[in-house]
Coordinates of C-alpha atoms in Angstrom, one line a residue:
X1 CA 0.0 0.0 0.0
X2 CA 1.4 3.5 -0.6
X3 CA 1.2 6.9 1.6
X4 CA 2.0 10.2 1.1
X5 CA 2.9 12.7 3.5
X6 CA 4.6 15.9 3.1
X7 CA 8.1 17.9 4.6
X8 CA 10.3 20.2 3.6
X9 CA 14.2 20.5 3.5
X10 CA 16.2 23.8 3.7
X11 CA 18.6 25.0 1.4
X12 CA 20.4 27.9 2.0
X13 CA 18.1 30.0 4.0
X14 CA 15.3 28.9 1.5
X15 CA 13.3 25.4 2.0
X16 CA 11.3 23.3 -0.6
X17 CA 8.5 21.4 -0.1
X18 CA 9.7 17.7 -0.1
X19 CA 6.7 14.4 -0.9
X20 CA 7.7 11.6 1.7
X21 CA 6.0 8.1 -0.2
X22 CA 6.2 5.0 1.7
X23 CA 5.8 2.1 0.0
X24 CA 5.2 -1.8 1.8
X25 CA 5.3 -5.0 0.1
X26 CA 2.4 -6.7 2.3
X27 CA 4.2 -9.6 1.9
X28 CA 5.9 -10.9 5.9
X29 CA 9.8 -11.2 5.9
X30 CA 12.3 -13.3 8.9
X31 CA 13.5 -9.7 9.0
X32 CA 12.4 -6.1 7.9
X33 CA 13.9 -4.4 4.9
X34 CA 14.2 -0.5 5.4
X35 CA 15.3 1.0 2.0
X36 CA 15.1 5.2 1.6
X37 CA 15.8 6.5 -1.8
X38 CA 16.3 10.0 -3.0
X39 CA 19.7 11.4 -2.1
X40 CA 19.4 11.0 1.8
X41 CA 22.2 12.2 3.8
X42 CA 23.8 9.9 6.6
X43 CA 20.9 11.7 9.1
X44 CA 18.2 10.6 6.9
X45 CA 19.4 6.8 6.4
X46 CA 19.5 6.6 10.0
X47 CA 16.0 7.6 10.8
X48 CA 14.8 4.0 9.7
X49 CA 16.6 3.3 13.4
X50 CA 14.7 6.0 15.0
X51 CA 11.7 5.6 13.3
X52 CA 11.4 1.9 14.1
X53 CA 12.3 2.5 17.7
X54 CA 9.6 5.0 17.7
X55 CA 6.9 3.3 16.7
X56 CA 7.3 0.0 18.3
X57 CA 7.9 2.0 22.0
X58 CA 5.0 4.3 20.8
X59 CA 2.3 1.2 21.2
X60 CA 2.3 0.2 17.3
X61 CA 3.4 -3.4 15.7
X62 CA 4.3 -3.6 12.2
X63 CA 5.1 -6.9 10.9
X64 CA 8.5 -7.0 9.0
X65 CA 7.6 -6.4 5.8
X66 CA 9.8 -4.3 2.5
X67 CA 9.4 -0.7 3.4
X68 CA 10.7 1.3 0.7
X69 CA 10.8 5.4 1.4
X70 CA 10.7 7.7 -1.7
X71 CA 11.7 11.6 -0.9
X72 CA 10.8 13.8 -4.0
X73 CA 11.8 14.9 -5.7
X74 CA 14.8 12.6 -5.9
X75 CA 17.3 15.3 -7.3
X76 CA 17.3 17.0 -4.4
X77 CA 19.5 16.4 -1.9
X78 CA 18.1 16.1 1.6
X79 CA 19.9 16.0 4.7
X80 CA 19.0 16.2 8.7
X81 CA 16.5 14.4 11.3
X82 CA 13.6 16.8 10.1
X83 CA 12.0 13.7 8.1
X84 CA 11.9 11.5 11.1
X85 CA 8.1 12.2 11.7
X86 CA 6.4 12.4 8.3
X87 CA 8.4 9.0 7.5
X88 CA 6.8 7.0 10.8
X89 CA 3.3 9.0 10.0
X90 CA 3.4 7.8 6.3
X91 CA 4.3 4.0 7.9
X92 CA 1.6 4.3 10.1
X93 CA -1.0 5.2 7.4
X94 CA 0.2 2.8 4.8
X95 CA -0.9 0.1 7.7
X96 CA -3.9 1.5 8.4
X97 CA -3.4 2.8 11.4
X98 CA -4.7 6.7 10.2
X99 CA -8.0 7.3 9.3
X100 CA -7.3 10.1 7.4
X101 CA -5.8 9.1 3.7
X102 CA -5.0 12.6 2.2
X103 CA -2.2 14.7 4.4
X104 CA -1.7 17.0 1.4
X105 CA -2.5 19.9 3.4
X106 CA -0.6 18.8 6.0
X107 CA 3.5 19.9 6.8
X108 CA 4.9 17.6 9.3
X109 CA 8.7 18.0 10.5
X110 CA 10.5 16.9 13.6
X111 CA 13.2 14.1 14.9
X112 CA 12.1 11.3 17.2
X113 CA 13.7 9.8 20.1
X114 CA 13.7 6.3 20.6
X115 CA 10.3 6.6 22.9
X116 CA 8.5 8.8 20.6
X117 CA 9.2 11.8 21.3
X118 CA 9.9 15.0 19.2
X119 CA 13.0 17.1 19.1
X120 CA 13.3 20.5 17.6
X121 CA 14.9 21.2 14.4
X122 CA 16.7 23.5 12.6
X123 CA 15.8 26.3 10.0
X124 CA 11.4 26.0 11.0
X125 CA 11.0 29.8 9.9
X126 CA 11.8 28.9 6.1
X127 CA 9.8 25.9 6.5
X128 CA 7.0 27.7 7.3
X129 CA 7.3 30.0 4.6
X130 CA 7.6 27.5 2.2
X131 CA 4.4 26.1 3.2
X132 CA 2.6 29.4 3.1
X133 CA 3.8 30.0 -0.3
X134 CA 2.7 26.4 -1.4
X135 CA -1.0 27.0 0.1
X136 CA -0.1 23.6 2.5
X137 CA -2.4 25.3 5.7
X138 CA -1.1 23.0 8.7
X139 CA 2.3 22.3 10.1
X140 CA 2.4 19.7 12.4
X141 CA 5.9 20.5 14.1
X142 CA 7.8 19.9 17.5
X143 CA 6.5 22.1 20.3
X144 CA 9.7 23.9 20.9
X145 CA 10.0 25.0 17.5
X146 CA 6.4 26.6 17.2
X147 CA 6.6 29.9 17.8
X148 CA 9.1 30.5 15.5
X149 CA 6.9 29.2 12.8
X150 CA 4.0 31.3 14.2
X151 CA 5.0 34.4 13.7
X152 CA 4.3 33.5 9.8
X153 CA 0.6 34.3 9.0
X154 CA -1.4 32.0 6.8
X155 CA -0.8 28.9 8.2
X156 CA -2.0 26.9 11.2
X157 CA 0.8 25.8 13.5
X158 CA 0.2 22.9 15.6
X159 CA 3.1 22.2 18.7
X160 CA 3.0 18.3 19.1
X161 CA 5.4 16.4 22.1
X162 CA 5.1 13.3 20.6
X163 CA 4.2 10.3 17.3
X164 CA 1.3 9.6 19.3
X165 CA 0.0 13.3 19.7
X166 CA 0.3 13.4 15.5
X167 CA -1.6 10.6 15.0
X168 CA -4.4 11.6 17.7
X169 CA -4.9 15.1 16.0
X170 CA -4.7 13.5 12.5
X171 CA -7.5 11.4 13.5
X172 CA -9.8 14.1 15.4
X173 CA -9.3 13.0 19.0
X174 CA -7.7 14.0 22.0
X175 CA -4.6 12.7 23.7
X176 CA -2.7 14.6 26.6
X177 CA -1.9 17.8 26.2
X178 CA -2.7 18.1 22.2
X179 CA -3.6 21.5 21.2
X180 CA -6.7 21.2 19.0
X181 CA -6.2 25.0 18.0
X182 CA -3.1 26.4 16.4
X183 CA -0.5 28.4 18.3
X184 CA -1.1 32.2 17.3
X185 CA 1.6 34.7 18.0
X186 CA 1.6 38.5 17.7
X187 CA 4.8 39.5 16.3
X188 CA 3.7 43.4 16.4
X189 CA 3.7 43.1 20.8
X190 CA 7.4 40.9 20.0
X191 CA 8.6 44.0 18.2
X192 CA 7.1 46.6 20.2
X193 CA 8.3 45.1 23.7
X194 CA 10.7 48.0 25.7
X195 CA 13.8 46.7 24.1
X196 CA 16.4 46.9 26.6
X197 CA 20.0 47.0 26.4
X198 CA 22.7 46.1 29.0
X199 CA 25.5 48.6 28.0
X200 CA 24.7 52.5 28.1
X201 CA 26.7 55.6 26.8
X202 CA 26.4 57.1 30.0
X203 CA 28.8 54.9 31.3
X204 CA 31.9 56.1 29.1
X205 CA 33.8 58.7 30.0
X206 CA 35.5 61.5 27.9
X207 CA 36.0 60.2 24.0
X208 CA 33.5 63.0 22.8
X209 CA 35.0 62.6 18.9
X210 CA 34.8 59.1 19.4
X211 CA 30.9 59.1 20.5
X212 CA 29.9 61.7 17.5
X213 CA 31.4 59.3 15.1
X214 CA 29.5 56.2 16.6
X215 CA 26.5 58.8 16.1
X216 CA 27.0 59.2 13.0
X217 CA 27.9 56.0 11.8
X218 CA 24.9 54.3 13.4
X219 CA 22.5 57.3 11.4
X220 CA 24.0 56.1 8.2
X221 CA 24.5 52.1 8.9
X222 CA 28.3 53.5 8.0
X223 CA 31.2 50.8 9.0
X224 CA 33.5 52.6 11.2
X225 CA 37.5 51.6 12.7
X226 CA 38.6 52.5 15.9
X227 CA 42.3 52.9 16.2
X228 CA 44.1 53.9 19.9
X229 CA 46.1 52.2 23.0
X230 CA 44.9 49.5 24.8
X231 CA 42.6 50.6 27.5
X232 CA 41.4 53.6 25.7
X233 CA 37.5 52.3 25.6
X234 CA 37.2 50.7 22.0
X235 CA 36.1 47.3 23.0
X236 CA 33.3 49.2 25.6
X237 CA 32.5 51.8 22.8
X238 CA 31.6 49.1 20.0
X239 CA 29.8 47.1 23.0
X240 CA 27.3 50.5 23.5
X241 CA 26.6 51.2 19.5
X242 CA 23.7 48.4 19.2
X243 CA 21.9 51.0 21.9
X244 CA 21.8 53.5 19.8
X245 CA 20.9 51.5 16.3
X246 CA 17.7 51.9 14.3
X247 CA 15.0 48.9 15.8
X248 CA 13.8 46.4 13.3
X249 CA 11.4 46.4 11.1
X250 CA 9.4 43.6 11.0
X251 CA 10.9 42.4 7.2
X252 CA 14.2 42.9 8.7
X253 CA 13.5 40.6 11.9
X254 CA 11.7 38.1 9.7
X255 CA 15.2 37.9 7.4
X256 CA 17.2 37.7 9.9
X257 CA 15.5 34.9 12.0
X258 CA 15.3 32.8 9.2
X259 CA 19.1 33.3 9.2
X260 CA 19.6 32.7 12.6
X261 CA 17.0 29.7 12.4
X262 CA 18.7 27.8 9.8
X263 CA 22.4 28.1 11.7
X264 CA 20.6 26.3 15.1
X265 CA 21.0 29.7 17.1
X266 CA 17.5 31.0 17.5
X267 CA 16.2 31.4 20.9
X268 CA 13.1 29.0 21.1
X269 CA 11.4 30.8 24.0
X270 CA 12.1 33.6 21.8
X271 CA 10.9 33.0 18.2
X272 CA 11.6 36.0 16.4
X273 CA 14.8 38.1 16.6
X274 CA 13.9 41.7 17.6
X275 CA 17.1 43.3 18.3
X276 CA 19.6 43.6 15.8
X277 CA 22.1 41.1 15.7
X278 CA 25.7 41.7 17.3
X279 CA 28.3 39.5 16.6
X280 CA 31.7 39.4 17.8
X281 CA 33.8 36.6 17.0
X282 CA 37.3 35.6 18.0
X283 CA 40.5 36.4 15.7
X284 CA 41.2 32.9 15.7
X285 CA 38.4 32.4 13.3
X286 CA 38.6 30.6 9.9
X287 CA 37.5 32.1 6.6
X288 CA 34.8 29.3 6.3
X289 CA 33.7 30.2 10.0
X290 CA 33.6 34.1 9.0
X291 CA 31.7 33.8 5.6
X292 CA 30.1 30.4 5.3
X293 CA 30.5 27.2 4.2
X294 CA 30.8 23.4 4.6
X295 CA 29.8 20.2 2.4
X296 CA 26.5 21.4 2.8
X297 CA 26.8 25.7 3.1
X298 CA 25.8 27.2 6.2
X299 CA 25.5 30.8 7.2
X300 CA 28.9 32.2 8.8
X301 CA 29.1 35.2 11.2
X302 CA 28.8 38.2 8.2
X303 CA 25.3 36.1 7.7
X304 CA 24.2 35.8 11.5
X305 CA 25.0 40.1 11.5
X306 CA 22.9 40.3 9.0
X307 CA 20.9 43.8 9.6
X308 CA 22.7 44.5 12.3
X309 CA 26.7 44.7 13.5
X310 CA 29.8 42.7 13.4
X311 CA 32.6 43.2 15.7
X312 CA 36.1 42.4 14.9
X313 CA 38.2 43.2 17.9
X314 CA 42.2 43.1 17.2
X315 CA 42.0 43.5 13.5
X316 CA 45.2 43.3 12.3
X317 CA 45.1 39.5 14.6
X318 CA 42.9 38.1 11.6
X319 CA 44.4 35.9 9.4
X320 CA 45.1 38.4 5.9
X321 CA 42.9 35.9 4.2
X322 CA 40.0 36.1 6.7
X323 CA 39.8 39.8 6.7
X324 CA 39.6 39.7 2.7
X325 CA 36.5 37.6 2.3
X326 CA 34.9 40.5 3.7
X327 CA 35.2 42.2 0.7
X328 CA 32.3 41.0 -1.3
X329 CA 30.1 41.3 1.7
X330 CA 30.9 45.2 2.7
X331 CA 30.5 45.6 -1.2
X332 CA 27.4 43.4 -1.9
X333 CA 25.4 42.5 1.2
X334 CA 25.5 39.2 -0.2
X335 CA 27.8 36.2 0.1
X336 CA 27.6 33.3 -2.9
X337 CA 29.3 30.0 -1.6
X338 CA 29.7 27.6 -4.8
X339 CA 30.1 24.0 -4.2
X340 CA 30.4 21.3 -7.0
X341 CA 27.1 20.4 -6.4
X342 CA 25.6 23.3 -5.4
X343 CA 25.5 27.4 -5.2
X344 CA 24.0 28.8 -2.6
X345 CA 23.5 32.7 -1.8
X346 CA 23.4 34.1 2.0
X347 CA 22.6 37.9 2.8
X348 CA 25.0 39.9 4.4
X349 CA 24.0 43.4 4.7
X350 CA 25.7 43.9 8.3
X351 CA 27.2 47.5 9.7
X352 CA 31.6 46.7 10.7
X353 CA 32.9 48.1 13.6
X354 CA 36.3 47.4 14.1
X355 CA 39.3 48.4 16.5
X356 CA 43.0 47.5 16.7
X357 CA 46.0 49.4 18.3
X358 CA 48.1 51.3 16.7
X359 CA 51.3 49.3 16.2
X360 CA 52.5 45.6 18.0
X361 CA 52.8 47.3 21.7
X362 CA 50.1 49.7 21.3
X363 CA 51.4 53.0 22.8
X364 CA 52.3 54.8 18.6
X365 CA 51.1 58.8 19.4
X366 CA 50.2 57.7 23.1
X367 CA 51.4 61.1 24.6
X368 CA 51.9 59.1 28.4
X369 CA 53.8 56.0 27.2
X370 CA 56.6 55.7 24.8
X371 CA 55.9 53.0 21.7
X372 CA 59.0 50.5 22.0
X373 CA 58.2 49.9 18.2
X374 CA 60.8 50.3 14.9
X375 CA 59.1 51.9 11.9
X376 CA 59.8 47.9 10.2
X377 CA 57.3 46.4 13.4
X378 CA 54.8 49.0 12.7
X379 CA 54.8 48.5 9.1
X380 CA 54.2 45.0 9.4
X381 CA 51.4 45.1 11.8
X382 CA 49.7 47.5 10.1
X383 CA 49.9 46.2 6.7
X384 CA 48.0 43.2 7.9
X385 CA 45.1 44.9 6.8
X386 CA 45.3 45.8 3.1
X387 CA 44.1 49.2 1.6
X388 CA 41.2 48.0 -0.3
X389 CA 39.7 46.6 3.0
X390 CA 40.0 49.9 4.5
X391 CA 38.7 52.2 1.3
X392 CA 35.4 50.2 2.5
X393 CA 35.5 51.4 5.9
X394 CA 33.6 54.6 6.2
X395 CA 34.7 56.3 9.2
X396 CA 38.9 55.7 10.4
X397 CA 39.1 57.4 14.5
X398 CA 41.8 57.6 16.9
X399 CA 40.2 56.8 20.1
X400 CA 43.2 58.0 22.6
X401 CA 43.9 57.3 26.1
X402 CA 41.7 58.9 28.5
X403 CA 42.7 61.4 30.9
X404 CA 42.3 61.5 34.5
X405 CA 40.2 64.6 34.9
X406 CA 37.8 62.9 32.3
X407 CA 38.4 59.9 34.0
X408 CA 37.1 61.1 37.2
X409 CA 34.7 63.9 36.2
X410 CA 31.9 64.4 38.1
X411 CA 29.6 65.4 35.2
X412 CA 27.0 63.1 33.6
X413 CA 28.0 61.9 30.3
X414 CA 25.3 61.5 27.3
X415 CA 23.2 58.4 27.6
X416 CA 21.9 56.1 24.6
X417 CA 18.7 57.1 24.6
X418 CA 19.5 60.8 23.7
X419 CA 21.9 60.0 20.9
X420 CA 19.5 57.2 19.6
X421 CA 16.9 59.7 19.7
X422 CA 18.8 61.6 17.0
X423 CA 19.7 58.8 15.1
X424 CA 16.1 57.6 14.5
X425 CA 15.2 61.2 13.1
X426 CA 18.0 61.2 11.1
X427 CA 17.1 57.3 10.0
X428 CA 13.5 58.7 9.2
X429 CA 14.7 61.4 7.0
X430 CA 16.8 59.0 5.2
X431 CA 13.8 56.7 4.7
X432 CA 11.5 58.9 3.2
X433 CA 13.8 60.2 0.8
X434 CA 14.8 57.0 -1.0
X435 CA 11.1 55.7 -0.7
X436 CA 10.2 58.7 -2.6
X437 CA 12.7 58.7 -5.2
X438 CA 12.0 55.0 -5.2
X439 CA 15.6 53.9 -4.7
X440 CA 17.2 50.4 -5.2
X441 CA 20.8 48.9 -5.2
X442 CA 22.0 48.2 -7.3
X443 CA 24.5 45.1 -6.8
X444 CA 25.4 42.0 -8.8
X445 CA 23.1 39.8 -10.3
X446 CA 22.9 37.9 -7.0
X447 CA 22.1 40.3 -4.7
X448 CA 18.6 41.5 -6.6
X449 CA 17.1 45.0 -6.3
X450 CA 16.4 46.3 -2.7
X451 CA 15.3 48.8 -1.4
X452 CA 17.8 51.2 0.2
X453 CA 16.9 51.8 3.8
X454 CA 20.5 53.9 4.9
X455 CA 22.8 56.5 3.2
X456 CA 25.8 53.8 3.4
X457 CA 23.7 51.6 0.9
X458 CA 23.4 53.9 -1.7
X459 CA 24.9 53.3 -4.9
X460 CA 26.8 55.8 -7.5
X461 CA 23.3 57.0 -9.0
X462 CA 21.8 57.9 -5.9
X463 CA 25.2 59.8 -4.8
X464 CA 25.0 61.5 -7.6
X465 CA 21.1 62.5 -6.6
X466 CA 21.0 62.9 -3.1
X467 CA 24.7 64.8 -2.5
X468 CA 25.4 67.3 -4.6
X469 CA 27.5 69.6 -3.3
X470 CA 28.0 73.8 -3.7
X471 CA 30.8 75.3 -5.0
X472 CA 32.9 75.9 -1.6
X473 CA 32.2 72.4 -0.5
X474 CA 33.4 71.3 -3.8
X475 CA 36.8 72.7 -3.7
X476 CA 37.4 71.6 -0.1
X477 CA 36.3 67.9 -1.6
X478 CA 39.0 68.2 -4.5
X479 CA 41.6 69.9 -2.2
X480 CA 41.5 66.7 0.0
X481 CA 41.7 64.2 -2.5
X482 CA 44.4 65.4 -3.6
X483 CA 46.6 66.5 -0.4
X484 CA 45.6 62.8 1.0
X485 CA 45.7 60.8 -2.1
X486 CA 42.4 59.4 -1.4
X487 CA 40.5 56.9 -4.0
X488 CA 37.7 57.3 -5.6
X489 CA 36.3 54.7 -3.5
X490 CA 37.0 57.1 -0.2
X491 CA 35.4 59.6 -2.2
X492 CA 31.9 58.2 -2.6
X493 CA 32.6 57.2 1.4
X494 CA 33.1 60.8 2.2
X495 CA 30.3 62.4 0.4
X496 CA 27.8 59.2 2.1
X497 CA 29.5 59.9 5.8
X498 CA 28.8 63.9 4.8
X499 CA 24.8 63.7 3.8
X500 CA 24.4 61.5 7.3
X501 CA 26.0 64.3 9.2
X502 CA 23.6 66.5 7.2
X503 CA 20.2 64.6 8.0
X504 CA 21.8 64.9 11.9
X505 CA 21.4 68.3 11.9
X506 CA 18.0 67.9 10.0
X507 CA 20.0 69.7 6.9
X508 CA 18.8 69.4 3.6
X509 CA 22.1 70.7 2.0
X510 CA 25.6 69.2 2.4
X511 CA 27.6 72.5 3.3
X512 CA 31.1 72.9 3.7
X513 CA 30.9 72.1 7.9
X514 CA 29.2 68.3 7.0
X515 CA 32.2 67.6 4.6
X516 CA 35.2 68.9 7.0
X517 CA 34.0 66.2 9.3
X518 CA 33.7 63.7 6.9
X519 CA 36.9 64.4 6.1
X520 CA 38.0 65.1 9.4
X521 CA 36.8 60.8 9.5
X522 CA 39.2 59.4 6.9
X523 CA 42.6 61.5 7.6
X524 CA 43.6 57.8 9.4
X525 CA 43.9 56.6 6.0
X526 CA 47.7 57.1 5.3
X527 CA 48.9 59.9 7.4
X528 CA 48.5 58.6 10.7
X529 CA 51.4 56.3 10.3
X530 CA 54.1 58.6 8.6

């Protein structure tokens, strides 16, 4: 006799809709033959152990017969314990022990456990989605993964504990604790919950240049490098930016929880990221653990920061060829990961703060400790990270050592909320002027048009559009490029860093003020070093 059930397997941060057929010979055997075709993974050949195990400690005898599971389509390769349940539900129907024969509007997904049980699984969000956009109206899923797949209207999410839960609401009774109605979420209370934050502004001391260029940087989603001594504050002043940041919108926290979803990281209890992501890994990491990869590609950290920040503390520690797979990224928002069997595209539109000292000891320019450094140590160091990499940082700061009397000031120092205050005006004066002049990217074929949400997105047409300059702005532009030797790269930077400061002070024009600073921002470029 043959059932069908239906799952789905993720690819990339996408999933398709995947038809489980089983298949038994009705015909008893000394011993039971298991047989899965349609390029399973190691994790999917193994669920005939769990599946078994399931069913028989679930109550259920099935005579050893030939079972033969079918996953179509068959060119697909499908990997993970997701297919656990809708393999022991379509064994159960093809004996007869459903009533129902027709689960095509049915999802299910889950792993078992030996006793029956369900486990969560990664990458539900897509999953959802999928079966939203396939017009398949249940998901039968593990409990701990339902309110991530609630927060996606359209379809009914059931939270099951167990193969015996599944069968009772597939049949129409009770059993337990088996919700007969579907788990409903709000996801407008998720994103309008107080957001709070554990690290303040308040709390740092002195480094007034330093704070106005975090300002500005998090008004224009600009990527910004902190350069200074150890123990001048750049760790605890990149710690403090995600306080000040834009919130999310609600496309933005449904992107980036399906990225977060599909690399196991997702808060369960949560079920939708509402803060943007901040990610700060360690300079030990590989390339593959920074951008993606593996037999079967994953999300890497420039994919988990994904509308929000990365952190990269100790720059010039990362490998050379770490820190140049950032490239595409900063350039793109998107990373493509090509395998021999596969290409698969991640985004990565993520705002880079960065910091490092200024040469091997960390005390070059320190005014209150001498830098034990020859001009060969300091070249090295610093040419760990390569010129192109820094044309795509925005904003270059010296963040130097702090002085006592700052140190120990009794005056209150600018908290978050202020500054973030500012920086939402400035974010809503930026949005309504590219959704009225209906700007996109404009990127490589992969990364499709978008819509530009922050002045550091825009490309060369909508410089050309939304900065032009007057005449005495204009000559202090050209005096700098040439005095400082700056690309043309670090030219489009400065006039994006310049039309943020602008929509700070509410300014429709870029005057000569809002380019000195911009310019003020990239003088770290070449000179500090000579």
């Amino acid at each position: 006799m043959l059932f069908k059930a239906r799952s789905a397997a993720v690819y990339g941060i996408d999933a398709n809709i995947i038809d489980v057929e089983v298949d038994f010979s009705g015909v008893k055997m000394e011993k039971e033959q298991f047989a899965t075709v349609g390029l399973p993974d190691a994790a999917v050949r193994e669920s005939r152990d769990r599946v078994r195990s399931a069913i028989k400690n679930s109550g259920f005898d099935i005579p050893p017969t030939r079972i033969t599971i079918n996953l179509a389509p068959a060119d697909l390769k499908k990997e993970g314990s997701g297919f656990d349940l809708p393999i022991a539900i379509g064994i159960l129907g093809a004996y007869g022990a459903l009533q129902t024969k027709d689960l095509s509007d049915y999802l299910l997904v889950g792993e078992l456990g030996l006793d029956g049980s369900l486990r969560a699984v990664q990458g539900m969000l897509p999953i959802a989605i999928a079966a939203r956009e396939k017009g398949i109206h249940n998901l039968l899923i593990p409990a701990s993964n339902a309110r991530e797949a609630a927060v996606v209207e359209g379809v009914n999410v059931y939270p099951v504990h167990s193969l015996l839960e599944v069968r009772a609401l597939l049949n129409g009774t009770t059993l337990g604790v088996v919700q007969a109605a579907p788990l409903k979420v709000k996801t407008s209370d998720l994103l309008e919950e107080l957001q709070h934050f554990p690290f303040d502004f308040k709390d740092v001391r002195g480094q007034h240049v330093a704070k106005r260029a975090l300002e500005v940087a998090a008004a224009g989603g600009h990527n910004i490098l902190m350069i200074g001594p150890p123990g001048s504050g750049k760790t605890m002043l990149a710690k403090r930016l995600p306080s000040i940041l834009a919130p999310l919108s609600f496309e933005e926290a449904l992107e980036t929880t399906k990225i977060h979803s599909v690399a196991g990281v997702l808060d369960a209890e949560q079920g939708l990221v509402t803060h943007r992501p901040f990610r700060s890994p360690h300079h030990t990491i590989s390339d593959a653990g920074l951008i993606g990869g593996g037999m079967m590609p994953r999300p890497g950290e420039v994919s988990l920061a994904h509308n929000g920040l990365l952190f990269l503390d100790e720059l010039p520690e990362f490998p050379r060829n770490v820190l140049e797979v950032l490239r595409q990224p900063l350039e793109d928002g998107m990373v493509t990961i090509a395998r021999a069997a596969m290409s698969l595209s991640f985004p990565a539109r993520f705002m880079l703060a960065a910091a490092m000292n200024p040469c091997p000891c960390g005390y070059f320019n320190d005014k209150s400790r001498e830098c034990m450094c020859t001009p060969p140590m300091i070249q090295r160091y610093v040419s760990k990270v390569s010129g192109p990499l820094l044309d795509r940082i925005d904003i270059h700061i010296e963040v130097p050592a702090v002085q006592y009397k700052e140190l120990r000031g009794g005056s209150a120092a600018e908290g978050s909320a202020e500054i973030r205050a500012r920086v939402l005006k400035a974010r809503e004066r930026q949005k309504e002027r590219f959704a009225q002049a209906g700007d996109r990217t404009r990127g490589s074929a992969s990364a499709a048009s978008r819509q530009v949400y922050a002045n550091a997105q825009m490309g060369t047409q909508q410089i050309r559009m939304h900065c032009e300059l007057n005449s005495d702005a204009e000559r202090l532009l050209e005096r700098a490029m040439q005095q400082q030797g700056l690309s043309a790269r670090a030219h489009d930077r400065i006039l994006k860093v310049a039309r943020t400061i602008a929509d700070l002070e509410q300014s429709q024009d870029i005057v000569v003020k809002h380019i000195a600073e911009a310019i003020q921002y990239r003088t770290l470029d070449r000179s500090y070093w000579s």
